[in-house]
Tab-separated table of C-alpha atoms in Angstrom:
chain	number	residue	atom	x	y	z
A	1	SER	CA	-31.542	-14.533	-28.814
A	2	ASP	CA	-28.047	-14.690	-27.994
A	3	TYR	CA	-27.797	-18.541	-28.691
A	4	ASP	CA	-25.579	-19.157	-31.635
A	5	PRO	CA	-25.039	-23.041	-32.574
A	6	ARG	CA	-21.797	-22.132	-34.200
A	7	ARG	CA	-20.156	-20.992	-30.870
A	8	VAL	CA	-18.469	-23.519	-28.899
A	9	CYS	CA	-18.431	-21.612	-25.662
A	10	LEU	CA	-21.241	-19.493	-24.589
A	11	ASN	CA	-20.054	-16.131	-22.951
A	12	PRO	CA	-20.257	-16.808	-19.297
A	13	CYS	CA	-19.941	-13.305	-18.331
A	14	PRO	CA	-23.100	-11.549	-17.146
A	15	ASN	CA	-24.097	-8.486	-18.764
A	16	PHE	CA	-23.152	-5.519	-16.539
A	17	THR	CA	-25.709	-2.959	-15.889
A	18	LEU	CA	-23.299	-0.101	-16.171
A	19	GLY	CA	-24.975	0.718	-19.598
A	20	LYS	CA	-23.427	3.086	-21.888
A	21	HIS	CA	-20.180	3.623	-19.822
A	22	ARG	CA	-19.393	0.076	-19.802
A	23	ARG	CA	-16.441	0.278	-22.135
A	24	THR	CA	-15.211	3.416	-20.545
A	25	MET	CA	-15.073	2.079	-17.021
A	26	GLY	CA	-13.618	-1.188	-18.221
A	27	VAL	CA	-10.654	0.578	-19.869
A	28	TYR	CA	-10.063	2.816	-16.914
A	29	LEU	CA	-10.154	-0.210	-14.565
A	30	ALA	CA	-7.705	-2.172	-16.965
A	31	GLY	CA	-5.302	0.851	-16.913
A	32	ALA	CA	-5.683	1.040	-12.981
A	33	LEU	CA	-4.733	-2.786	-12.618
A	34	PHE	CA	-1.914	-2.412	-14.980
A	35	ALA	CA	-0.435	0.403	-12.900
A	36	LEU	CA	-1.126	-1.508	-9.761
A	37	ALA	CA	0.560	-4.483	-10.943
A	38	ASN	CA	3.725	-2.794	-12.052
A	39	TRP	CA	4.073	-0.713	-8.865
A	40	THR	CA	3.627	-3.645	-6.736
A	41	PHE	CA	6.704	-5.130	-8.323
A	42	LEU	CA	8.520	-1.703	-8.290
A	43	ASP	CA	7.843	-1.375	-4.620
A	44	ALA	CA	9.542	-4.667	-3.876
A	45	ALA	CA	12.450	-3.825	-6.228
A	46	VAL	CA	12.858	-0.232	-4.440
A	47	LEU	CA	12.328	-1.814	-1.060
A	48	SER	CA	15.237	-4.395	-1.899
A	49	ALA	CA	17.584	-1.627	-3.059
A	50	HIS	CA	17.000	0.340	0.179
A	51	ALA	CA	17.069	-2.547	2.520
A	52	LYS	CA	19.389	-2.026	5.572
A	53	PRO	CA	21.099	-4.746	7.298
A	54	ARG	CA	20.250	-5.005	10.978
A	55	TRP	CA	22.720	-5.651	13.605
A	56	GLY	CA	25.481	-5.534	11.251
A	57	ASP	CA	24.283	-8.568	9.284
A	58	GLU	CA	24.542	-8.992	5.628
A	59	VAL	CA	21.093	-8.620	3.660
A	60	PRO	CA	20.680	-12.093	2.555
A	61	VAL	CA	18.689	-11.687	-0.833
A	62	HIS	CA	18.054	-8.830	-3.179
A	63	VAL	CA	15.754	-8.501	-6.131
A	64	SER	CA	17.971	-9.418	-9.010
A	65	PHE	CA	17.401	-9.785	-12.694
A	66	VAL	CA	15.806	-13.055	-12.257
A	67	ASP	CA	12.921	-11.296	-10.492
A	68	TRP	CA	12.411	-9.114	-13.465
A	69	VAL	CA	12.180	-11.947	-16.177
A	70	PRO	CA	8.425	-13.079	-15.206
A	71	GLY	CA	7.340	-9.408	-15.286
A	72	ILE	CA	8.888	-8.819	-18.701
A	73	CYS	CA	7.246	-11.925	-20.071
A	74	SER	CA	3.939	-10.887	-18.896
A	75	LEU	CA	4.435	-7.512	-20.275
A	76	LEU	CA	5.285	-8.816	-23.646
A	77	GLY	CA	2.258	-11.020	-23.585
A	78	TYR	CA	0.076	-8.186	-22.630
A	79	LEU	CA	1.497	-6.208	-25.661
A	80	VAL	CA	1.044	-9.191	-28.033
A	81	ILE	CA	-2.698	-9.821	-26.723
A	82	ASN	CA	-3.683	-6.083	-27.086
A	83	MET	CA	-2.388	-5.503	-30.435
A	84	ILE	CA	-4.327	-8.239	-32.205
A	85	ASP	CA	-7.375	-7.286	-34.042
A	86	LYS	CA	-10.244	-8.753	-32.147
A	87	ASP	CA	-12.726	-9.062	-35.166
A	88	ARG	CA	-9.885	-11.411	-36.800
A	89	ILE	CA	-10.070	-14.013	-34.151
A	90	LYS	CA	-13.779	-14.602	-34.460
A	91	GLY	CA	-13.158	-16.025	-38.004
A	92	GLU	CA	-16.493	-15.027	-39.624
A	93	GLU	CA	-16.961	-16.128	-43.187
A	94	GLY	CA	-17.827	-13.025	-44.705
A	95	PHE	CA	-14.775	-11.087	-43.249
A	96	GLY	CA	-12.672	-11.069	-46.425
A	97	GLY	CA	-12.546	-14.686	-46.471
A	98	ASP	CA	-8.930	-14.712	-45.387
A	99	SER	CA	-8.548	-17.803	-43.522
A	100	ARG	CA	-4.741	-17.472	-43.322
A	101	ALA	CA	-4.922	-14.255	-41.596
A	102	VAL	CA	-7.336	-15.787	-39.134
A	103	TRP	CA	-4.989	-18.568	-38.548
A	104	ARG	CA	-2.082	-16.208	-37.936
A	105	ALA	CA	-4.169	-14.046	-35.512
A	106	ARG	CA	-4.997	-17.057	-33.456
A	107	LEU	CA	-1.344	-18.059	-33.458
A	108	PHE	CA	-0.210	-14.634	-32.171
A	109	LEU	CA	-3.129	-14.738	-29.506
A	110	PHE	CA	-1.789	-18.048	-28.476
A	111	ILE	CA	1.787	-16.816	-28.172
A	112	GLY	CA	0.627	-13.828	-26.042
A	113	PHE	CA	-1.441	-15.991	-23.723
A	114	ALA	CA	1.517	-18.415	-23.431
A	115	LEU	CA	3.685	-15.461	-22.604
A	116	MET	CA	1.434	-14.379	-19.989
A	117	ALA	CA	0.771	-17.893	-18.498
A	118	GLY	CA	4.603	-18.237	-18.650
A	119	GLY	CA	5.096	-15.109	-16.623
A	120	LEU	CA	2.653	-16.119	-14.096
A	121	ALA	CA	4.396	-19.691	-13.882
A	122	GLY	CA	7.803	-18.097	-13.733
A	123	SER	CA	6.866	-15.758	-10.906
A	124	VAL	CA	5.439	-18.769	-8.897
A	125	THR	CA	8.720	-20.541	-9.731
A	126	VAL	CA	10.863	-17.698	-8.427
A	127	LEU	CA	8.645	-17.299	-5.358
A	128	ILE	CA	9.251	-20.988	-4.485
A	129	LEU	CA	12.655	-21.476	-5.448
A	130	LYS	CA	14.295	-18.285	-4.355
A	131	TYR	CA	12.400	-17.154	-1.310
A	132	ILE	CA	10.183	-19.962	0.151
A	133	LEU	CA	12.592	-22.893	0.041
A	134	PRO	CA	15.515	-20.990	1.510
A	135	ALA	CA	13.201	-20.060	4.420
A	136	TYR	CA	13.731	-16.319	4.646
A	137	THR	CA	11.672	-13.982	6.943
A	138	PRO	CA	8.664	-12.390	5.679
A	139	GLN	CA	10.382	-9.297	4.933
A	140	PHE	CA	12.152	-10.917	2.142
A	141	THR	CA	9.437	-13.389	0.920
A	142	TYR	CA	7.210	-10.322	0.262
A	143	TYR	CA	9.527	-9.917	-2.768
A	144	GLY	CA	8.326	-13.176	-4.099
A	145	TYR	CA	4.863	-12.413	-3.332
A	146	ALA	CA	4.849	-9.082	-5.041
A	147	ASN	CA	6.248	-10.714	-8.256
A	148	VAL	CA	3.257	-13.245	-8.278
A	149	SER	CA	0.764	-10.490	-7.639
A	150	GLN	CA	2.167	-8.552	-10.486
A	151	SER	CA	1.541	-11.296	-12.819
A	152	VAL	CA	-1.900	-11.913	-11.586
A	153	ALA	CA	-3.031	-8.410	-11.827
A	154	LEU	CA	-1.716	-8.151	-15.281
A	155	MET	CA	-3.711	-11.069	-16.310
A	156	LEU	CA	-6.717	-9.504	-14.526
A	157	SER	CA	-6.051	-6.159	-16.534
A	158	ALA	CA	-5.758	-8.174	-19.828
A	159	VAL	CA	-9.142	-9.900	-19.068
A	160	VAL	CA	-10.886	-6.721	-18.125
A	161	LEU	CA	-9.687	-4.868	-21.241
A	162	TRP	CA	-10.656	-7.779	-23.282
A	163	ILE	CA	-14.225	-7.962	-21.781
A	164	ALA	CA	-14.634	-4.007	-22.063
A	165	GLN	CA	-13.487	-4.073	-25.787
A	166	ASN	CA	-15.570	-7.049	-26.900
A	167	THR	CA	-18.999	-6.091	-25.147
A	168	SER	CA	-19.031	-2.948	-27.373
A	169	ASN	CA	-18.577	-5.038	-30.441
A	170	GLU	CA	-21.191	-7.396	-29.730
A	171	TYR	CA	-23.500	-4.545	-29.008
A	172	GLU	CA	-22.605	-3.084	-32.457
A	173	TYR	CA	-22.923	-6.460	-33.886
A	174	ASN	CA	-26.391	-6.835	-32.667
A	175	LEU	CA	-27.270	-3.427	-33.900
A	176	THR	CA	-26.303	-4.534	-37.459
A	177	LEU	CA	-28.467	-7.847	-37.286
B	1	MET	CA	-20.943	34.921	-16.058
B	2	SER	CA	-20.157	35.845	-12.434
B	3	ALA	CA	-20.890	32.182	-11.272
B	4	GLY	CA	-18.100	31.110	-13.878
B	5	LEU	CA	-15.653	33.604	-12.596
B	6	ARG	CA	-16.346	32.400	-8.978
B	7	THR	CA	-15.760	28.966	-10.034
B	8	VAL	CA	-12.346	29.845	-11.744
B	9	ILE	CA	-11.200	31.717	-8.568
B	10	LEU	CA	-12.270	28.923	-6.426
B	11	LEU	CA	-10.437	26.355	-8.549
B	12	SER	CA	-7.259	28.309	-8.777
B	13	PHE	CA	-7.353	28.721	-4.933
B	14	VAL	CA	-7.570	24.775	-4.695
B	15	LEU	CA	-4.905	24.422	-7.130
B	16	ALA	CA	-2.616	26.703	-5.196
B	17	VAL	CA	-3.330	24.779	-2.062
B	18	GLY	CA	-2.456	21.535	-3.765
B	19	PHE	CA	0.753	22.783	-4.890
B	20	LEU	CA	1.508	24.406	-1.474
B	21	LEU	CA	0.827	20.796	0.046
B	22	ILE	CA	3.251	19.193	-2.415
B	23	ILE	CA	5.986	21.673	-2.219
B	24	LEU	CA	5.699	21.766	1.625
B	25	SER	CA	6.069	17.941	1.686
B	26	CYS	CA	9.266	18.373	-0.193
B	27	ALA	CA	10.692	21.422	1.623
B	28	LEU	CA	9.833	20.332	5.229
B	29	TRP	CA	12.079	17.175	4.898
B	30	SER	CA	14.225	18.868	2.457
B	31	ASN	CA	13.846	15.680	0.098
B	32	TRP	CA	12.526	16.821	-3.135
B	33	LEU	CA	11.355	13.389	-4.624
B	34	PRO	CA	7.644	14.018	-4.007
B	35	LEU	CA	7.758	16.757	-6.473
B	36	LEU	CA	7.442	13.985	-9.082
B	37	VAL	CA	3.940	13.630	-7.908
B	38	ALA	CA	2.996	17.095	-9.177
B	39	LEU	CA	4.619	16.309	-12.356
B	40	THR	CA	2.568	13.151	-12.621
B	41	PHE	CA	-0.841	14.605	-11.867
B	42	VAL	CA	-0.187	17.639	-14.284
B	43	LEU	CA	0.620	14.968	-17.014
B	44	ALA	CA	-2.523	12.937	-16.252
B	45	PRO	CA	-5.116	14.708	-18.237
B	46	LEU	CA	-2.884	15.047	-21.258
B	47	PRO	CA	-3.482	11.404	-22.812
B	48	ASN	CA	-7.361	11.882	-22.640
B	49	ALA	CA	-7.045	15.551	-24.096
B	50	LEU	CA	-4.770	14.224	-27.069
B	51	PHE	CA	-6.637	11.066	-27.880
B	52	SER	CA	-10.146	12.398	-27.430
B	53	HIS	CA	-10.193	14.010	-30.971
B	54	CYS	CA	-8.453	10.952	-32.633
B	55	GLY	CA	-11.205	8.399	-32.619
B	56	SER	CA	-14.218	10.309	-34.024
B	57	ASP	CA	-15.190	13.009	-36.197
B	58	GLU	CA	-18.210	15.158	-35.410
B	59	PHE	CA	-20.535	13.287	-37.729
B	60	SER	CA	-20.347	9.912	-36.118
B	61	SER	CA	-22.920	9.663	-33.308
B	62	TYR	CA	-21.441	6.668	-31.881
B	63	GLU	CA	-19.674	7.971	-28.522
B	64	GLY	CA	-17.881	4.676	-27.836
B	65	GLY	CA	-14.615	5.784	-29.656
B	66	GLY	CA	-12.034	3.556	-31.090
B	67	GLY	CA	-8.693	2.286	-30.221
B	68	PRO	CA	-7.028	5.474	-29.764
B	69	VAL	CA	-9.638	6.792	-27.330
B	70	ASP	CA	-9.312	3.603	-25.378
B	71	MET	CA	-5.580	4.036	-25.449
B	72	GLY	CA	-5.846	7.622	-23.899
B	73	ARG	CA	-8.071	6.371	-21.182
B	74	PHE	CA	-5.820	3.542	-20.446
B	75	LEU	CA	-2.952	5.873	-20.161
B	76	THR	CA	-4.882	8.400	-18.019
B	77	SER	CA	-5.828	5.856	-15.626
B	78	LEU	CA	-2.261	4.415	-15.425
B	79	ILE	CA	-0.883	7.889	-14.827
B	80	VAL	CA	-3.379	8.684	-12.051
B	81	ILE	CA	-2.641	5.296	-10.223
B	82	THR	CA	1.110	6.110	-10.704
B	83	GLY	CA	0.680	9.374	-8.893
B	84	PHE	CA	-1.030	7.681	-6.038
B	85	ALA	CA	1.301	4.770	-5.829
B	86	LEU	CA	4.695	6.688	-6.114
B	87	PRO	CA	4.596	8.403	-2.690
B	88	ILE	CA	3.253	5.131	-1.114
B	89	VAL	CA	6.193	3.181	-2.569
B	90	LEU	CA	8.700	5.860	-1.634
B	91	ALA	CA	7.437	5.976	1.995
B	92	HIS	CA	7.209	2.143	2.286
B	93	SER	CA	11.084	1.830	1.722
B	94	GLY	CA	11.723	4.714	3.991
B	95	ILE	CA	13.049	7.199	1.348
B	96	ILE	CA	10.537	9.982	2.159
B	97	ASP	CA	8.659	10.440	5.462
B	98	SER	CA	5.253	8.859	5.616
B	99	LYS	CA	3.696	12.031	6.521
B	100	ALA	CA	5.444	13.823	3.461
B	101	SER	CA	3.977	11.014	1.467
B	102	ALA	CA	0.358	11.532	2.767
B	103	MET	CA	0.690	15.382	2.220
B	104	SER	CA	1.887	14.985	-1.456
B	105	ILE	CA	-0.991	12.512	-1.954
B	106	VAL	CA	-3.496	14.954	-0.733
B	107	GLY	CA	-1.856	17.738	-2.713
B	108	GLY	CA	-1.741	15.787	-5.912
B	109	GLY	CA	-5.432	14.689	-5.440
B	110	LEU	CA	-6.269	18.496	-4.970
B	111	VAL	CA	-4.285	19.277	-8.227
B	112	TYR	CA	-5.926	16.430	-10.394
B	113	GLY	CA	-9.419	17.463	-9.051
B	114	THR	CA	-8.843	20.742	-10.030
B	115	ILE	CA	-7.905	19.897	-13.591
B	116	ILE	CA	-10.892	17.497	-13.818
B	117	ALA	CA	-13.459	20.099	-12.390
B	118	TYR	CA	-12.174	22.776	-14.724
B	119	SER	CA	-12.471	20.676	-17.788
B	120	ALA	CA	-15.947	19.729	-16.674
B	121	ALA	CA	-16.909	23.208	-16.158
B	122	PHE	CA	-15.436	24.067	-19.448
B	123	THR	CA	-17.052	21.532	-21.591
B	124	GLN	CA	-20.544	22.450	-19.767
B	125	SER	CA	-20.174	26.045	-20.923
B	126	GLU	CA	-19.238	24.872	-24.277
B	127	SER	CA	-22.269	22.702	-24.591
B	128	GLU	CA	-24.338	25.762	-23.374
B	129	TYR	CA	-22.838	27.710	-26.317
B	130	ASP	CA	-24.302	25.383	-28.870
């Protein structure tokens, strides 16, 4: 019954058996992942600001503005993705018939995903170029790994939020059929 | 009625213990940063309370809610995780003691649990009234 020949991709996600509270649980989980992502990076930033040099040495590396850029990109992409009306993207024919609005919504969705993917790629770049290649001790490569895990957790949060909000829509859609 | 009264007294006692733990975690090390945890957990139920009446009127039977309700839940979850993560981060970088961090986490959990239990008991009595 869920086979629709117009759809290119079938939904690979299994139906969760959480029942009625599926949407609520998904939204809570997305918020938790969002907070965890940002606190992971803030942990690295606070740790770097309070790093004490041992044996009178200089602290070799600090979290600077370069480390903040991937997180900012991911956050912007997160905002863009979640501000799009999800019904526009499906582009159903009876939905006002405004094909340009569908096109614009898809364009902004693409920009949002590109920002998030760019944030992830940028965090991996910062990890490799700033922390792994100069061969710092694990105390300092942690900053780079925290940056990567921030981007990954932000992506996971966006995915969870998307699924949580779309399952409810499909449920409604089936009811109207 | 007496059961409700007993619940209120018990919850206020737990709330007092939670605040005692948080203030003790600040005062014992004379470092008042963990007090932010109390502020965070007090703020935590606020978005849900604000947005829960936004999405639906009383005539719509659909309980899923719309965007504003989701927004409130997202913010609530974010603030709760912030309340747990803040003392861990502060203790990780050595700004506060790790024992102070544990005490403020337990105290904040007690405060938030009190608020949740109180609101649950309150809505129960309200549905009893219907």
